[in-house]
């Protein structure tokens, strides 16, 4: 069976709960650890789907992280082949950029537990249909994307208008982290890079974020239990083609 390809930018940003949903439908996955080495060639069209994970860099830091430029071609190839594609946080920004949309600073960082509002179009979306409009998600971002031309806007928040979109019938960009586990939240808050980013942000309290971790994860499970298995099912169907 064809595997899922997952583009990983830093060790701490993993598939998280997506592993469980992939495993439940019999899928395997291959982590492409771009922070270690960049493949000369990646057979995207031979995969069951593509997941583009998050990371602390921004999409324009190609000089520092050359793989960011290479990824855009892989993402475009996957979208052109109509493979299931899921971009998370940085991954959503890379997906947007690959489709010609602008990525820029959001003006204020969202880090922690936030509410998002699903757009009316989400009611007819293959991943989001059936969900109540108000959802709780985990965020860690300072940049945002414009909605690509021809894409469908799916979600927004009070601090960031563009939280999710779908392009075509099989590619999604999610600014938020619906895949995180308790361990991932702790690691991000506790790692040196996370502490350094949080230190000057007097409007974000890391202790308050951690204090809400169990409540936040329970609330987010409502979305995760709908969106992630639906994406896994699309990948399972693609794996059989």
C-alpha atoms as one frame of an Amber mdcrd trajectory, in Angstrom:
protein
   0.000   0.000   0.000   1.222   3.508  -0.766   2.536   5.429   2.267   1.721
   8.902   3.505   4.613  11.347   3.084   5.069  13.778   5.984   7.382  16.763
   5.569   8.917  17.465   8.996  10.775  20.721   9.645  11.895  20.274  13.276
  12.040  17.206  15.543   9.298  18.375  17.924   6.620  18.914  15.281   5.324
  15.434  14.524   2.141  13.833  13.224   0.787  13.669  16.772  -2.702  12.154
  16.857  -2.675  11.767  13.076  -0.603   8.627  13.618  -3.539   6.967  15.366
  -5.995   7.842  12.607  -3.602   6.670   9.875  -2.986   3.451  11.743  -6.743
   2.883  12.185  -7.239   2.730   8.398  -4.155   0.602   7.774  -1.906   3.347
   6.433   1.837   3.613   6.849   3.805   6.836   6.697   7.284   8.062   5.894
   8.712  11.007   7.812  10.874  13.208   5.564  13.146  14.800   8.187  14.157
  17.922   6.292  16.170  19.209   9.253  18.538  16.235   8.718  18.704  15.976
   4.938  16.728  16.925   1.850  16.019  14.194  -0.714  17.246  14.923  -4.209
  13.975  13.477  -5.463  10.670  12.770  -3.731   8.078  10.576  -5.429   5.078
  12.569  -4.273   2.766  11.062  -6.875   3.576   7.593  -5.572   2.205   8.462
  -2.124  -1.253   8.091  -0.608  -1.162  11.683   0.602   1.054  14.521   1.754
   1.177  16.128   5.204   3.216  19.315   5.596   3.909  19.900   9.277   4.659
  23.039  11.273   7.874  24.712  12.324   9.239  27.930  13.833  10.630  29.322
  10.573   8.674  31.472   8.138   8.115  30.609   4.498  10.558  33.239   3.215
  13.617  32.039   5.182  14.839  30.039   2.192  18.420  31.276   2.620  18.562
  29.779   6.107  16.358  26.758   5.319  16.809  25.867   1.627  14.322  23.004
   1.861  11.498  25.557   2.065  11.941  26.326  -1.622  12.110  22.677  -2.623
   8.940  21.894  -0.700   6.883  24.289  -2.770   7.483  22.170  -5.866   6.533
  18.982  -4.001   3.348  20.583  -2.715   2.387  21.888  -6.159   3.002  18.419
  -7.597   0.775  16.801  -4.962  -2.005  19.345  -5.518  -1.788  18.931  -9.304
  -2.080  15.151  -8.864  -5.130  15.700  -6.607  -3.557  13.784  -3.771  -4.939
  14.419  -0.291  -2.805  17.250   1.131  -2.904  18.611   4.675  -0.787  21.635
   5.626  -0.590  22.444   9.340   0.561  25.876  10.607   3.788  26.482   8.642
   2.504  23.759   6.322  -0.668  25.741   5.641   1.418  28.814   4.855   3.608
  26.813   2.466   0.494  25.418   0.786  -0.905  28.939   0.409   2.392  30.237
  -0.993   2.640  27.321  -3.429  -0.771  28.396  -4.744   0.330  31.994  -5.259
  -1.089  33.540  -2.085   0.745  35.998   0.156   2.087  34.930   3.569   2.859
  37.671   6.084   3.051  38.577   9.765  -0.280  38.407  11.539   0.417  41.425
  13.752  -0.189  39.502  16.970   0.884  35.981  17.856  -1.663  33.347  18.795
  -0.090  30.863  21.195  -2.266  28.654  23.359  -5.956  27.721  23.376  -8.229
  29.839  21.181 -11.684  29.754  19.700 -12.174  29.607  15.961 -15.370  30.153
  14.023 -16.139  27.880  11.103 -17.312  29.676   7.964 -20.656  28.693   6.398
 -18.767  26.835   3.652 -17.402  24.417   6.258 -20.840  22.820   6.515 -20.318
  21.305   3.061 -16.625  20.505   3.455 -15.489  16.843   3.434 -13.451  17.329
   6.629 -15.487  19.864   8.591 -19.102  19.035   7.814 -21.263  18.260  10.828
 -19.188  20.317  13.283 -20.648  23.160  15.357 -19.464  26.569  14.174 -17.534
  27.383  17.363 -14.446  25.248  17.998 -11.462  25.239  20.375  -7.987  24.722
  18.900  -4.334  24.960  19.880  -2.366  27.706  18.174   1.304  28.601  17.864
   1.909  31.092  15.076   2.887  34.656  14.296   2.397  34.577  10.521  -0.743
  34.084   8.487  -1.760  33.471   4.884  -4.098  35.093   2.413  -6.704  32.747
   0.974  -5.430  31.479  -2.406  -7.395  32.436  -5.489 -10.085  29.846  -6.102
  -9.818  28.374  -2.588 -12.653  28.103  -0.060 -12.298  29.962   3.246 -13.245
  27.612   6.090 -12.441  29.241   9.452 -11.415  32.448  11.223 -10.636  33.721
  14.725 -10.905  37.061  16.482  -7.174  37.694  16.030  -6.571  36.012  12.675
  -9.110  36.134   9.862  -7.675  33.257   7.857  -7.494  30.051   9.880  -8.333
  27.348   7.329  -9.002  26.850   3.637  -9.587  24.134   1.085  -8.191  24.210
  -2.429  -9.927  22.032  -4.975 -11.353  18.844  -3.535  -8.349  17.407  -1.716
  -5.981  20.052  -0.263  -6.447  21.757   3.106  -4.477  24.376   5.014  -5.026
  24.632   8.784  -3.332  27.462  10.659  -4.039  25.740  13.983  -2.714  22.505
  15.491  -5.579  20.054  15.818  -3.052  17.177  15.884  -1.210  18.038  19.111
  -0.924  15.702  22.079  -0.372  16.581  25.719   3.304  15.681  25.354   3.716
  17.941  22.340   2.216  20.938  24.146   4.570  20.394  27.083   7.601  20.014
  24.822   6.808  23.180  22.854   6.307  25.234  26.006   9.418  23.820  27.681
  11.950  23.709  24.845  14.545  26.523  24.689  13.182  27.927  21.444   9.646
  27.973  22.803  10.674  29.672  26.043  12.697  32.231  24.093   9.748  33.080
  21.860   7.343  33.358  24.783   9.601  35.426  27.057   8.884  38.881  25.516
   5.157  38.234  24.996   3.562  39.711  28.101   0.064  38.946  26.770   0.695
  35.174  26.727   1.063  33.183  29.958   2.737  29.770  29.431   1.578  28.553
  32.839  -2.024  29.358  31.954  -1.656  27.478  28.669  -0.386  24.396  30.492
  -3.047  24.693  33.201  -5.704  24.386  30.479  -4.056  21.532  28.590  -6.480
  18.784  29.593  -9.578  20.943  29.182  -8.252  22.314  25.893  -7.423  18.895
  24.460 -10.837  17.538  25.468 -12.569  20.463  23.751 -10.394  20.150  20.639
 -11.098  16.421  20.390 -14.528  17.262  18.940 -12.820  18.726  15.866  -9.923
  16.277  15.807 -12.235  13.269  15.858 -13.985  14.587  12.762 -11.297  16.295
  10.669  -8.357  13.942  11.082 -10.069  10.580  10.451 -11.842  12.123   7.452
  -8.474  13.100   6.005  -7.082   9.645   6.815 -10.007   8.056   4.967  -9.238
  10.126   1.856  -5.615   8.981   2.027  -6.693   5.344   2.453  -8.826   5.627
  -0.677  -5.899   7.169  -2.585  -3.600   4.378  -1.357  -5.759   1.803  -3.082
  -5.675   3.512  -6.479
